[in-house]
Structures are given as structure tokens and as C-alpha cells.
Coordinates of C-alpha atoms in Angstrom, one line a residue:
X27 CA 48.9 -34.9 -106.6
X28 CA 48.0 -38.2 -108.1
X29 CA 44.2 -39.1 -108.9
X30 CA 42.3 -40.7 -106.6
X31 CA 42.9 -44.4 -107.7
X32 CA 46.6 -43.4 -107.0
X33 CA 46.8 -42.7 -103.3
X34 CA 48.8 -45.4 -102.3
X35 CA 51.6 -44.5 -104.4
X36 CA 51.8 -41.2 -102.3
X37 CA 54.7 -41.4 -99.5
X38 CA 53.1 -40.8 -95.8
X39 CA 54.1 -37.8 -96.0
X40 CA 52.7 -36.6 -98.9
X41 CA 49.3 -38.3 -97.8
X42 CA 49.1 -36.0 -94.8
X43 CA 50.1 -33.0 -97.0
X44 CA 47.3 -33.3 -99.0
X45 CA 45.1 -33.8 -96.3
X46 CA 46.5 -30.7 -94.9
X47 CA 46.0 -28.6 -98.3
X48 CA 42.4 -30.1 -98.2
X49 CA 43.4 -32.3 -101.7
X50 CA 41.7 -35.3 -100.3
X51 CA 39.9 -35.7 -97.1
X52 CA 40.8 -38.3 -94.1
X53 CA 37.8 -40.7 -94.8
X54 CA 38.5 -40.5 -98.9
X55 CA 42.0 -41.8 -97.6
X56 CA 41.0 -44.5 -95.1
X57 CA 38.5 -46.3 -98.1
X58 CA 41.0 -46.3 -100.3
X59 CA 43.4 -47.9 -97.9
X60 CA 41.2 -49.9 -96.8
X61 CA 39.7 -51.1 -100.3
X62 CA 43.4 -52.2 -100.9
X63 CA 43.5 -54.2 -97.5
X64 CA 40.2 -56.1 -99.2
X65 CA 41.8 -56.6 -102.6
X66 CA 45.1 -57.6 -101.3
X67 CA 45.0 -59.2 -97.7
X68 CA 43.5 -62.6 -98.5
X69 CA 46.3 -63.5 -100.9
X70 CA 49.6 -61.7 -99.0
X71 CA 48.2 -62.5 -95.6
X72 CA 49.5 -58.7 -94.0
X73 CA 47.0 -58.8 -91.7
X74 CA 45.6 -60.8 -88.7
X75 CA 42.9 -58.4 -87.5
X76 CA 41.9 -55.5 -89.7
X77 CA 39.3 -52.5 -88.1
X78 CA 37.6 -50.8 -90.9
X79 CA 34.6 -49.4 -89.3
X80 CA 36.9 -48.1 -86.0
X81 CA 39.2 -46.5 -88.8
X82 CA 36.5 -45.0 -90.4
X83 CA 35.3 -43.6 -87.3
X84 CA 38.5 -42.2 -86.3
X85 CA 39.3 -40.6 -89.9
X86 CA 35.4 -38.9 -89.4
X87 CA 36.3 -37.8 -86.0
X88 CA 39.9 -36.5 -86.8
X89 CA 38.8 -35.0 -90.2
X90 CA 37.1 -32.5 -88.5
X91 CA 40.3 -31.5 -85.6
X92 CA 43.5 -31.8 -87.9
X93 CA 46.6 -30.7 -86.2
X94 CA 49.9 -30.2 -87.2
X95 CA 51.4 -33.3 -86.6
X96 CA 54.0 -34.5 -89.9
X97 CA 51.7 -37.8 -90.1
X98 CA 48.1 -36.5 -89.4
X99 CA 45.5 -38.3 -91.4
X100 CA 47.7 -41.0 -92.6
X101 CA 46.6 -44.7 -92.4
X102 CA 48.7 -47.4 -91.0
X103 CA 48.7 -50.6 -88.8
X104 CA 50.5 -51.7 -85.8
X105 CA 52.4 -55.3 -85.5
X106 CA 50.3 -57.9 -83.5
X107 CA 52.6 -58.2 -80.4
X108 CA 51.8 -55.4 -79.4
X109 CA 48.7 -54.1 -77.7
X110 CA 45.8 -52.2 -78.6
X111 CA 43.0 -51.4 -76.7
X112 CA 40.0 -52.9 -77.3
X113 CA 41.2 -54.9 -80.6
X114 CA 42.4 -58.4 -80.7
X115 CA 46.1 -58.7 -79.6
X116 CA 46.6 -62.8 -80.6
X117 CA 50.6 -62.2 -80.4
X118 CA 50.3 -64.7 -83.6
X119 CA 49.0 -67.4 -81.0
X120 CA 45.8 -69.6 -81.6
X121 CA 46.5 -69.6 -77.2
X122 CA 45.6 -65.8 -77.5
X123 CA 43.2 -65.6 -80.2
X124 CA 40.3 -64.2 -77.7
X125 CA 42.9 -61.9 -75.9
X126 CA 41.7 -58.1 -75.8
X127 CA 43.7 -55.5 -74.0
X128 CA 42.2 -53.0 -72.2
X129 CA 45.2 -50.8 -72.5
X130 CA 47.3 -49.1 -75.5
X131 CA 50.6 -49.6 -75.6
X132 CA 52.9 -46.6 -75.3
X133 CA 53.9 -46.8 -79.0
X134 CA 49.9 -47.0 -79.8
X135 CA 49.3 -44.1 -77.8
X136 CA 51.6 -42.0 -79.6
X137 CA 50.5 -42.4 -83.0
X138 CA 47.0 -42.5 -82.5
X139 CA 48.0 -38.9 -80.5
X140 CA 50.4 -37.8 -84.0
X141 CA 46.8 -38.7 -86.2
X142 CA 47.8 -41.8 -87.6
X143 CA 44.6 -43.9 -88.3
X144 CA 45.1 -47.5 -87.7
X145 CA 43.5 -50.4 -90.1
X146 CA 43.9 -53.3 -88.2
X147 CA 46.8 -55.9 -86.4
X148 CA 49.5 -57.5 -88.8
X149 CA 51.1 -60.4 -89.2
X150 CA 53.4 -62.3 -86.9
X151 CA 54.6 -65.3 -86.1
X152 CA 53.8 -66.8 -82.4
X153 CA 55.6 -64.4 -80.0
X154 CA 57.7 -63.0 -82.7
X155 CA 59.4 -66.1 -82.8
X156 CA 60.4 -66.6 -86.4
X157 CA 62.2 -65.1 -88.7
X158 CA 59.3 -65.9 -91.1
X159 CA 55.9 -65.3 -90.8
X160 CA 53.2 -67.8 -90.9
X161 CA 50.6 -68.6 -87.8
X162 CA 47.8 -71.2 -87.1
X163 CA 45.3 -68.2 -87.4
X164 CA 45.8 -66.3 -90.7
X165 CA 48.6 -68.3 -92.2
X166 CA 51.7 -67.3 -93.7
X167 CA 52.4 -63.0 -95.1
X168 CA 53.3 -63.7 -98.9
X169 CA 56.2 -61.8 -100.7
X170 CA 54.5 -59.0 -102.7
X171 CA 57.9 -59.5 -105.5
X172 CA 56.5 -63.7 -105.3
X173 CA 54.1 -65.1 -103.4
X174 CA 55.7 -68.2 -103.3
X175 CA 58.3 -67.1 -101.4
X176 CA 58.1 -65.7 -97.5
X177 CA 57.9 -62.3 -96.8
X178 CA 60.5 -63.2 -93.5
X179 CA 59.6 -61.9 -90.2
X180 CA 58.6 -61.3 -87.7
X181 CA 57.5 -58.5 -89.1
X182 CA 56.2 -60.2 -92.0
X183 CA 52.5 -58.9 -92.5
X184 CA 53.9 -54.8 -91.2
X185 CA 56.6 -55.5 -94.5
X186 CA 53.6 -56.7 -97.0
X187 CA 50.9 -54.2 -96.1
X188 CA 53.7 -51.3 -96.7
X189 CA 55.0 -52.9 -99.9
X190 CA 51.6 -53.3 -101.3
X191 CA 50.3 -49.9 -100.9
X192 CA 47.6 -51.3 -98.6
X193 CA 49.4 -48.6 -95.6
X194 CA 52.2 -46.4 -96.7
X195 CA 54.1 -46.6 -93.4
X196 CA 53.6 -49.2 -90.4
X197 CA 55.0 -50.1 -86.6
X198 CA 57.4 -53.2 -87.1
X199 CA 59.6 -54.7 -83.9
X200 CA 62.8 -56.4 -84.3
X201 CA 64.0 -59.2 -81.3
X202 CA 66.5 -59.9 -83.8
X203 CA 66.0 -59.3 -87.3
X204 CA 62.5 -58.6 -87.3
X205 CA 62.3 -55.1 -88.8
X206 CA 65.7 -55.8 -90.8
X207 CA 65.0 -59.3 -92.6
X208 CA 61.4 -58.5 -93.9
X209 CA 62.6 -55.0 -95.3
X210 CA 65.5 -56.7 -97.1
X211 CA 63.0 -59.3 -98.7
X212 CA 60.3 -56.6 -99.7
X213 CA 62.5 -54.4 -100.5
X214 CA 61.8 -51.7 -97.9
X215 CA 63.2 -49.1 -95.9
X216 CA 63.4 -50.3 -92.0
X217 CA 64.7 -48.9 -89.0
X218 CA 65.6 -50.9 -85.3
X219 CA 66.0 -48.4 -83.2
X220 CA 68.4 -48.1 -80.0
X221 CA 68.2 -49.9 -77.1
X222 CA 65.2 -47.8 -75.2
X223 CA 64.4 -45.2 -77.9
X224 CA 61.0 -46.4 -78.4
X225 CA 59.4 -47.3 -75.0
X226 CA 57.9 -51.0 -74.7
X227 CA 56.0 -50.0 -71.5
X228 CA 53.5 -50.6 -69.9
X229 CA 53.4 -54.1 -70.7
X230 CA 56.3 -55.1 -72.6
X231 CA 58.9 -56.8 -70.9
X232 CA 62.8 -56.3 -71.3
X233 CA 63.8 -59.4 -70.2
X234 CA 66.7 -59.7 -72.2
X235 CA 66.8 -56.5 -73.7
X236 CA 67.1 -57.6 -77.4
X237 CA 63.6 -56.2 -78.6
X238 CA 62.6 -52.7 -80.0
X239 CA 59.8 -50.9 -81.6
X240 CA 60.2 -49.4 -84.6
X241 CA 58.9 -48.1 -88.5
X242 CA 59.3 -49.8 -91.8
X243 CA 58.4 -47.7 -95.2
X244 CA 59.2 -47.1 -99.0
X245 CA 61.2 -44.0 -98.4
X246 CA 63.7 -42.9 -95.7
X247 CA 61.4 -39.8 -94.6
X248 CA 58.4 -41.5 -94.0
X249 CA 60.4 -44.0 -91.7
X250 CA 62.0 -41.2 -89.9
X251 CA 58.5 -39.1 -89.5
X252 CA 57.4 -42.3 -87.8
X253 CA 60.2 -42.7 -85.4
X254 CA 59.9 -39.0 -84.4
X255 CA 56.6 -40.2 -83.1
X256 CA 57.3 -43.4 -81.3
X257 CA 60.5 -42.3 -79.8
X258 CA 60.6 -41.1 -76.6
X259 CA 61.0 -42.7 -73.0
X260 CA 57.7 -43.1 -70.7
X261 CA 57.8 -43.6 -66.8
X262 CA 59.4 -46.9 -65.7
X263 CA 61.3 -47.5 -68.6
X264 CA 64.6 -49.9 -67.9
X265 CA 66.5 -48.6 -70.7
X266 CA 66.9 -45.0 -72.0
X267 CA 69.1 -43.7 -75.4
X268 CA 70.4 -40.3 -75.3
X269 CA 67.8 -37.9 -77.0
X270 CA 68.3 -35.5 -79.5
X271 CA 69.0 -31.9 -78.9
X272 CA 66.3 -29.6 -78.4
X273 CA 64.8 -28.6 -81.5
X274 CA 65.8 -31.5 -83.4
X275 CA 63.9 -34.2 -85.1
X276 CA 64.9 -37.0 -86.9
X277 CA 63.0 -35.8 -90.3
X278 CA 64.9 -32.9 -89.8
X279 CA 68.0 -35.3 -90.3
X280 CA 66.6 -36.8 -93.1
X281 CA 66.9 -33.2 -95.0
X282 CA 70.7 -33.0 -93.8
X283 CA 74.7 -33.4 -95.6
X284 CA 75.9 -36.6 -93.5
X285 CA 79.3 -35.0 -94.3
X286 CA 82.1 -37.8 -95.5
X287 CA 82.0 -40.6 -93.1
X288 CA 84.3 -43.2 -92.5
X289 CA 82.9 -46.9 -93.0
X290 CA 83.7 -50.1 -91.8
X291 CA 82.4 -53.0 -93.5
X292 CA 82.1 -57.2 -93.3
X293 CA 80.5 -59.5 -94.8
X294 CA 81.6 -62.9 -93.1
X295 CA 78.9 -64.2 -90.6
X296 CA 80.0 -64.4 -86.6
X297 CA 78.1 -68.0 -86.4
X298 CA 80.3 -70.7 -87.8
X299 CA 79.6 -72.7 -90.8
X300 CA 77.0 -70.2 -92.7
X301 CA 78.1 -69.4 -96.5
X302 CA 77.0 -65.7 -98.0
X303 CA 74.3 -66.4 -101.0
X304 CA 76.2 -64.8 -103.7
X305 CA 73.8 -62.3 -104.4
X306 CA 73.9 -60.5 -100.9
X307 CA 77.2 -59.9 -101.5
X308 CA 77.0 -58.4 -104.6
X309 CA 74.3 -56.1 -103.4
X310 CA 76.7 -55.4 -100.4
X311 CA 79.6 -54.9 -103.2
X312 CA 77.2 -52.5 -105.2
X313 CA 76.5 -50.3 -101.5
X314 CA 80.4 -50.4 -100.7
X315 CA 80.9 -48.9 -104.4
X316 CA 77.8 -46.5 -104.1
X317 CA 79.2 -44.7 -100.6
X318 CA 82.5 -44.8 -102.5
X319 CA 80.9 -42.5 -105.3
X320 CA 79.1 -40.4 -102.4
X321 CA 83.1 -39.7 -101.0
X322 CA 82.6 -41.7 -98.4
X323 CA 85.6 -43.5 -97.1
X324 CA 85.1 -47.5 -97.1
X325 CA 87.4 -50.3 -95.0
X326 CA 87.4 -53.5 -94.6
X327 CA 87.2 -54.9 -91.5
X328 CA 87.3 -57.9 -89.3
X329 CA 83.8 -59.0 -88.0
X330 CA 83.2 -57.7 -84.1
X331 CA 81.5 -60.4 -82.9
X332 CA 83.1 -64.4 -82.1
X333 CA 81.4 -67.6 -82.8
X334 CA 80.2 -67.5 -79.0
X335 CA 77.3 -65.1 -79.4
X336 CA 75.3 -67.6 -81.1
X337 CA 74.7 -70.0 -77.7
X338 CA 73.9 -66.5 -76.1
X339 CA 71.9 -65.3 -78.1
X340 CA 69.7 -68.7 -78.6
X341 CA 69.8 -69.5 -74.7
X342 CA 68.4 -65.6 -74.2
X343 CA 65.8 -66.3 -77.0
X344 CA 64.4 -69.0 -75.3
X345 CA 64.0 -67.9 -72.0
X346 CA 62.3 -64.8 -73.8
X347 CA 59.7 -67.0 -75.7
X348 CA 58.8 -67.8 -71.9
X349 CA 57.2 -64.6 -71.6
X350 CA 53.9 -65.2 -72.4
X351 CA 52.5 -67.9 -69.0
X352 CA 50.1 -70.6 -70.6
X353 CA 48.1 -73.6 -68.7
X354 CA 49.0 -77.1 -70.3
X355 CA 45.5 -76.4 -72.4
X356 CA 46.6 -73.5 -73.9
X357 CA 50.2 -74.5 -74.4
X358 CA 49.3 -77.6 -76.5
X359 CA 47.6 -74.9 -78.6
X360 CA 51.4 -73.7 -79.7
X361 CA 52.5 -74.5 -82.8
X362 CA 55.7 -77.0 -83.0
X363 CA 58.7 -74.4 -83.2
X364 CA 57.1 -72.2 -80.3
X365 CA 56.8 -75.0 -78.1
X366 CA 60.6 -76.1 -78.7
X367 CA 61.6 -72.7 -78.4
X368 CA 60.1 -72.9 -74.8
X369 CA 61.0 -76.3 -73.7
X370 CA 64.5 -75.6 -74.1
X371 CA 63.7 -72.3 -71.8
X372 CA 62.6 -74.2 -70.0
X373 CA 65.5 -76.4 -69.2
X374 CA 68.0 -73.1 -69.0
X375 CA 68.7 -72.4 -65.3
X376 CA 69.2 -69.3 -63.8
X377 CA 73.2 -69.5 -63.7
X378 CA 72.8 -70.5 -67.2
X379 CA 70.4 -67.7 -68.2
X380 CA 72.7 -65.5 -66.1
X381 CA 75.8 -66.1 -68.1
X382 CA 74.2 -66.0 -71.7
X383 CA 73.0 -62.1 -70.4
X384 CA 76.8 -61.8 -69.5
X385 CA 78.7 -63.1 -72.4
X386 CA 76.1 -61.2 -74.5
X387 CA 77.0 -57.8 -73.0
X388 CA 80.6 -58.7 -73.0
X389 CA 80.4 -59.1 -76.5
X390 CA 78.6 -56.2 -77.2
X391 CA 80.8 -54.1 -75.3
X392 CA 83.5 -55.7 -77.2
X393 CA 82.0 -55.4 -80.6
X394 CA 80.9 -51.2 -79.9
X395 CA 85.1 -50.7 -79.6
X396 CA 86.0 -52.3 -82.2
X397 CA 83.7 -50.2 -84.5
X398 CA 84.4 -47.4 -82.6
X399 CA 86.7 -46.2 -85.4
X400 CA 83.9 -46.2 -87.7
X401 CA 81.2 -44.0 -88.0
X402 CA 78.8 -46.1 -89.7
X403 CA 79.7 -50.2 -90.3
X404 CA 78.2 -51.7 -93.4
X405 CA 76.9 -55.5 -93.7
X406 CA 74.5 -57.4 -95.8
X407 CA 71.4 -58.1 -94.1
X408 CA 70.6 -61.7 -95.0
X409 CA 73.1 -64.4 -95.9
X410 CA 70.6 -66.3 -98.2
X411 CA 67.8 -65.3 -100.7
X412 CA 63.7 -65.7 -100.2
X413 CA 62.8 -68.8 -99.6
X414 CA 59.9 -70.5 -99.9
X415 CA 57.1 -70.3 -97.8
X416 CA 57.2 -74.4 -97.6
X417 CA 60.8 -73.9 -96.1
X418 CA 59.8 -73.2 -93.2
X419 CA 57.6 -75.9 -92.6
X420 CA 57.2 -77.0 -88.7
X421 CA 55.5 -80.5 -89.0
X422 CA 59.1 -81.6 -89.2
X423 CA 61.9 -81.8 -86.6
X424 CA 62.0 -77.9 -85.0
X425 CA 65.7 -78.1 -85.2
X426 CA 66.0 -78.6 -88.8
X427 CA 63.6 -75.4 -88.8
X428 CA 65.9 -73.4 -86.6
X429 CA 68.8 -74.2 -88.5
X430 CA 67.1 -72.5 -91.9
X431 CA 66.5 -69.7 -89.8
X432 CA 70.3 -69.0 -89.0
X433 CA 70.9 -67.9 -92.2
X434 CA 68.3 -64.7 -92.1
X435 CA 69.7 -63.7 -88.5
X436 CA 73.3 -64.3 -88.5
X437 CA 73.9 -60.5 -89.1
X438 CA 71.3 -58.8 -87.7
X439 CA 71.0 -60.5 -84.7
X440 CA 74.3 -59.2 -83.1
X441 CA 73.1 -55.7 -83.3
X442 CA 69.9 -56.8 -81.1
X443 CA 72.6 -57.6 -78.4
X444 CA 74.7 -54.4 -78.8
X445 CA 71.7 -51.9 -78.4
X446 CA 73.1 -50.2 -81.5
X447 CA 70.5 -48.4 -84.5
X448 CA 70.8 -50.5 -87.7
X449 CA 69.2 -50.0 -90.9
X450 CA 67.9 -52.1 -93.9
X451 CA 68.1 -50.2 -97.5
X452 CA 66.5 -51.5 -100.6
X453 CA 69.8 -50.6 -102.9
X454 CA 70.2 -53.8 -105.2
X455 CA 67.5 -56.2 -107.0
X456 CA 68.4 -59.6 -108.5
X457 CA 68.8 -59.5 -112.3
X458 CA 65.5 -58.0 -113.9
X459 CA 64.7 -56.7 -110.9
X460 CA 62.9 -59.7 -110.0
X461 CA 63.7 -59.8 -106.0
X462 CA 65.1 -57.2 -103.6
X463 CA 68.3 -57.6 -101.9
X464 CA 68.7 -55.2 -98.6
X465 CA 72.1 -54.4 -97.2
X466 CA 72.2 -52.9 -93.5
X467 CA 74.0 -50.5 -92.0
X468 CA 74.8 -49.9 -88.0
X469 CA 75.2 -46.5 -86.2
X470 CA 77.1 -46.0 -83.1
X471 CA 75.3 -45.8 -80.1
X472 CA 72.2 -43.6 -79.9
X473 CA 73.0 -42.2 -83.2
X474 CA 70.1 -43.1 -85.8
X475 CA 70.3 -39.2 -86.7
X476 CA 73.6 -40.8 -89.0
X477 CA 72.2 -43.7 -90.5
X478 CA 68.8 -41.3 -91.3
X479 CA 71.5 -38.8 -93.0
X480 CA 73.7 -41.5 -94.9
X481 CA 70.2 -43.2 -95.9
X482 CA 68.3 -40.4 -97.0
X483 CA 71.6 -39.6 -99.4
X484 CA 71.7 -43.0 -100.9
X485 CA 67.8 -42.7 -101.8
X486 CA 68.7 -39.9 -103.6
X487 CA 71.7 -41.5 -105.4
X488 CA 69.7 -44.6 -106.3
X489 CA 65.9 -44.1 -105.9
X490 CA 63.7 -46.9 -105.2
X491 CA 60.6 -45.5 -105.0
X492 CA 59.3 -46.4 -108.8
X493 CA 60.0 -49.9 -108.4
X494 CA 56.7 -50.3 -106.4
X495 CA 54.9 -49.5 -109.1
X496 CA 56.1 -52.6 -110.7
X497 CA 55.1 -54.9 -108.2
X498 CA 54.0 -58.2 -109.9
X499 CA 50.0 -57.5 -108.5
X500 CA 46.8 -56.6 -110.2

């Protein structure tokens, strides 16, 4: 095991390994975490609320009851839309920044239950709006590779606090990108789960069904330890994937052949107009070459999805930013981009809301047969590089903001519609490894145990790991 001042750069797994063997103890583990957290957070904004004396509580408390759970004694930190009981929940909103739940959330529940020790709320954008992350409460999560540039979103602050060390694995959501987009520009390992893997119960709503709970990591393993303890339904739950068969775990999968698969894969966007930074292509080119070498079997294919789903999608979105009721005080607390979001929900009527639902499930039913053939379809995740955090500036016109968001959605966004797992791999880094470039990859239907097998098998082929230890931080 590494020395003390080297915990971080232990996977989760191997964290709760040692704590198992007795190499270092749960409090030991917390501080250093959490001495991170203090040397880091101020600069890379991961987090809006951080809990260091209830951590150090729990990791006192647990330290003395360790179970058996894969993750027991591990720190980590769950996203700030969802809640936590009796901690600040702010959903990235100055409107919310007094709101404490009195209840966990199912997701919350579960990993305090696997031993997972939380150190606080990340990042997020207002309602998970963004596909950046930035707020009127902590300000922007920085890129750990630059910190000029965003660390995208809305999972923004979960994607920082795992690239820095400062947790080794964290909850993330993805509406549409969320998980996806900041893995690809921290150059992490992310998983969106299904359509009704991870319950959202018992407060979330599934209005349009497009959101999911979910882990983000360094390695493959850790992600899928983490999802083995968030999935799962719970009573009341709309939606429901097909579990896997008793006995099975998706760590388990992790350690398994994915045989040869057959692979479909595009790289031209469904939304019209939108040109392909050369770089994600060539990292998409380098993964098409590397499942090549694995024997994998690689097509190309046309993309599933029609121009169409982008006025479903946006008309869905912003009845869904609705979600949250405000009085006219609260509301003007919103920040520009939120409040646009919501007076164009506002103006959607029901037979308009109705058909966007429609045409998206049409086209996600027409999407899952065309990839039927395929057992895994391969994409890039982002059509453009980092940008700056200045890019996203809101004291401008909202629409000339939304537009510069297109480009980081435009191919994970689709999958949010179809229900399907996707994946964000950390594969390819711009010359001198100066900034990672992720490339996805989409299961079929209720089949992350694939994409964990096929993922796990490129790690091995091309390790990532080390390059954290590089990271441009002191």
C-alpha cells in the first residue's frame, strides 16, 4: 500500500481493502480526504457544501462496525440535486440556498447503508441545467488538466473532486450529458445508467424521463462497485430495467471476457449544423482502432437519430426546468439561462409538451432498432474541446449561451431519450497529454453488464490510471 500522504492515489476499492486488512483506519482516511477538499476546493470549486465534522463522525462510528460491503470506509460526495438529510440541498440555486431536506434520497440511503462516508454536496449548475458548471453560490468547478477551462456539467464539481483525489469515487446524474460531458473533459470513467436502474424516489420527479443517477471514477471497477450500490428499484418507482441474474453483480462483470462484439459506430451529430472538433474524432478514430486490436468487429453506420429530436428534446428540457415551484421573489433570484429555460416552459402547452414526449419515444424506439444489430455502438462524447469558463457567460443573450451548449450534448443527449446505458472512457489525450478527450459507448437496453465488460478490457489495453498523477496541481 502507498504511504499515508498517498491515499488518494488508491482506487475505492483498494481504500476499503485496506481498511478491511486494518492498513489504515476510516478516520485516517476521512482527514486525508478531507485535507485535500481544503487544499483543493477553493481553487476547482468541486464543492458547494462540504461536512467534515458529520464525516468524521460517521468514519468514528463505522470504524468500529465494518461490514463487508466492496466500498465500506471509502469517502465520497453526492451531487447537489439530490437530497440529503439534514445537509444543505441548494440544487445550485441562490432560490434554495436555505433548503434542508428532512429526508435522504433513495441513492443516499444506499450508500450511506454500503459504508460510504460522505464529505459534502458538489457542484451544479441551477437545476442541472447546464452542461457547464458554474452557480451564483460557489461559482464555476475548474478543470483539474486547466483551470481556465470548464470542467462541463452538470456534474461538474462530482467530475473535479474525483479527478483531484479529493474522493476517489462520487454520485454524478446525467439529464443529458451530465455524467458523460464532465468525464470526457476530466478525463474520467462515467457511467448513465438505464432508464430506472437507479431509483430517483422519493422525491425525484420523472417528468420526462430523461434523468438518471449514477457513478463517475478513475477506473472502471470503482464505477461499477458504485453502481452495484445505487442500483436497484424502491416502491413507487415509474420506471424499472431488467435486473441481473441472481448472483450477479456488476463488479463481477468488470472481472469478465466481453467475448468479440460486434460494433457500430458514428460520428456525425443528429442536430444539424454542428461540425466535429477534429480532436474528438481522432480520439474516436484511436477507440475504433483499439477494439479493432481487441478482435472486436467495427462498422460504420448511419446515425439513429433525425434532426427532429433536437425541438423534442429542448421543448421536454424546459418543461423539466419547471420542476422546482418558485414565488416571483425567489424566481428573480435565478440566474439568466435558468429563467429562460423556464419562460420558454412556460409558454409550451400541454399538446405541445405532449408531442415532444411522443416524437421523443418514437425516436427512441426507432433509434434502439436500428442499433439492434450491434451489440455495443461507439460515438465521441463531445463535438468540441474545453472551453473556457468565460464561454459560458450568462450576462449576455441566453440563446447565444444555449447554442454553445449544443455542441457538448449533441451526442449524449439522444441516449437520455432512448433509456439506453452509455459510457464515457478516458482513451485519448491531446498532444502532450495536455487535455483528455472521452469517447462513449452505448449498450442495448438494460445491458451496462456489456459496456462494464468491453470497458474494463480497454483499461487494461490502454491504462489511464498514472495519468492522474500528473495532474498540473501542487
Amino acid at each position: 500500500m502507498s504511504g499515508p500522504t498517498r491515499l488518494h492515489e488508491l482506487t475505492a476499492l483498494e481504500q476499503a481493502a485496506a481498511v478491511r486488512k486494518g492498513e489504515v483506519g476510516v478516520v485516517e482516511l476521512v482527514r486525508h480526504h478531507l485535507a485535500r477538499v481544503e487544499q483543493f476546493d477553493e481553487r476547482y470549486g468541486a464543492f458547494v457544501t462540504r461536512t467534515p465534522e458529520a464525516a468524521l463522525s460517521e468514519a468514528a462510528a463505522l470504524q468500529d462496525r465494518l461490514h463487508g460491503s466492496a466500498l465500506c470506509g471509502v469517502p465520497t460526495a453526492v451531487k447537489d440535486l439530490v437530497d440529503t438529510a439534514g445537509v444543505p440541498t441548494t440544487y445550485g440555486s441562490k432560490a434554495f440556498a436555505d433548503h434542508v431536506p428532512t429526508v435522504d434520497a433513495h441513492s443516499v440511503t444506499r450508500m450511506r447503508a454500503a459504508g460510504t462516508i460522505s464529505l459534502g454536496k458538489t457542484n451544479t449548475p441551477e437545476f442541472g441545467c447546464c452542461c457547464y458548471t458554474d452557480n451564483d453560490l460557489v461559482g464555476p468547478a475548474r478543470n483539474p488538466w486547466d483551470p481556465e477551462l470548464s470542467a462541463g456539467g452538470s456534474s461538474g464539481g462530482a467530475a473535479v473532486a474525483v479527478a483531484l483525489g479529493l474522493v476517489p469515487v462520487a454520485h454524478a446524474s446525467d439529464g443529458g450529458g451530465s455524467i458523460r460531458i464532465p468525464a470526457s473533459v476530466c478525463g474520467l470513467f462515467g457511467i448513465k445508467p438505464s432508464r430506472g436502474r437507479v431509483s430517483s424516489g422519493p422525491a425525484g420527479a420523472e417528468v420526462t424521463g430523461l434523468s438518471v443517477q449514477g457513478p463517475l471514477s478513475r477506473t472502471v471497477r470503482d464505477a461499477a462497485a458504485l453502481l452495484d450500490v445505487l442500483a436497484g428499484p424502491e416502491p413507487g418507482d415509474p420506471h424499472g430495467a431488467a435486473p441481473l441474474p441472481d448472483g450477479e453483480t456488476f463488479l463481477g462483470h468488470a472481472d469478465r471476457s466481453p467475448g468479440r462484439l460486434r460494433i457500430g459506430r458514428y460520428a456525425t451529430p443528429a442536430a444539424e449544423g454542428l461540425t466535429v472538433d477534429p480532436a474528438c474524432l481522432a480520439a474516436w478514430e484511436h477507440a475504433s482502432r483499439l477494439l479493432e486490436e481487441l478482435g472486436h468487429v467495427v462498422e460504420d453506420m448511419p446515425t439513429p437519430f433525425g434532426p427532429e429530436i433536437t425541438e423534442h428534446f429542448v421543448t421536454a428540457w424546459s418543461v423539466q426546468s419547471l420542476g422546482h415551484p418558485l414565488d416571483a421573489g425567489r424566481e428573480a433570484l435565478l440566474r439568466p439561462v435558468t429563467r429562460a429555460w423556464r419562460e420558454y416552459g412556460r409558454g409550451v402547452s400541454g399538446e405541445q409538451f405532449a408531442a415532444a414526449v411522443t416524437g421523443m419515444q418514437r425516436a427512441a424506439r426507432r433509434a434502439i432498432v436500428a442499433t439492434r444489430p450491434y451489440d455495443v455502438v461507439l460515438t465521441p462524447t463531445l463535438a468540441t474541446l474545453p472551453r473556457a469558463v468565460e464561454y459560458f457567460d450568462e450576462s449576455g443573450d441566453p440563446l447565444v449561451n444555449l447554442h454553445r451548449q449544443s455542441a457538448f450534448s449533441a451526442f449524449t443527449s439522444p441516449y437520455n431519450m432512448t433509456g439506453q446505458p452509455a459510457v464515457g472512457l478516458p482513451l485519448y489525450w491531446t498532444e502532450g497529454d495536455h487535455l483528455p478527450v472521452g469517447v462513449s459507448l452505448v449498450g442495448r437496453p438494460a445491458d451496462e453488464a456489456t459496456l462494464i465488460a468491453l470497458s474494463a478490457q480497454l483499461e487494461e489495453a490502454a491504462p489511464w490510471r498514472d495519468r492522474y498523477a500528473r495532474l498540473p496541481v501542487s
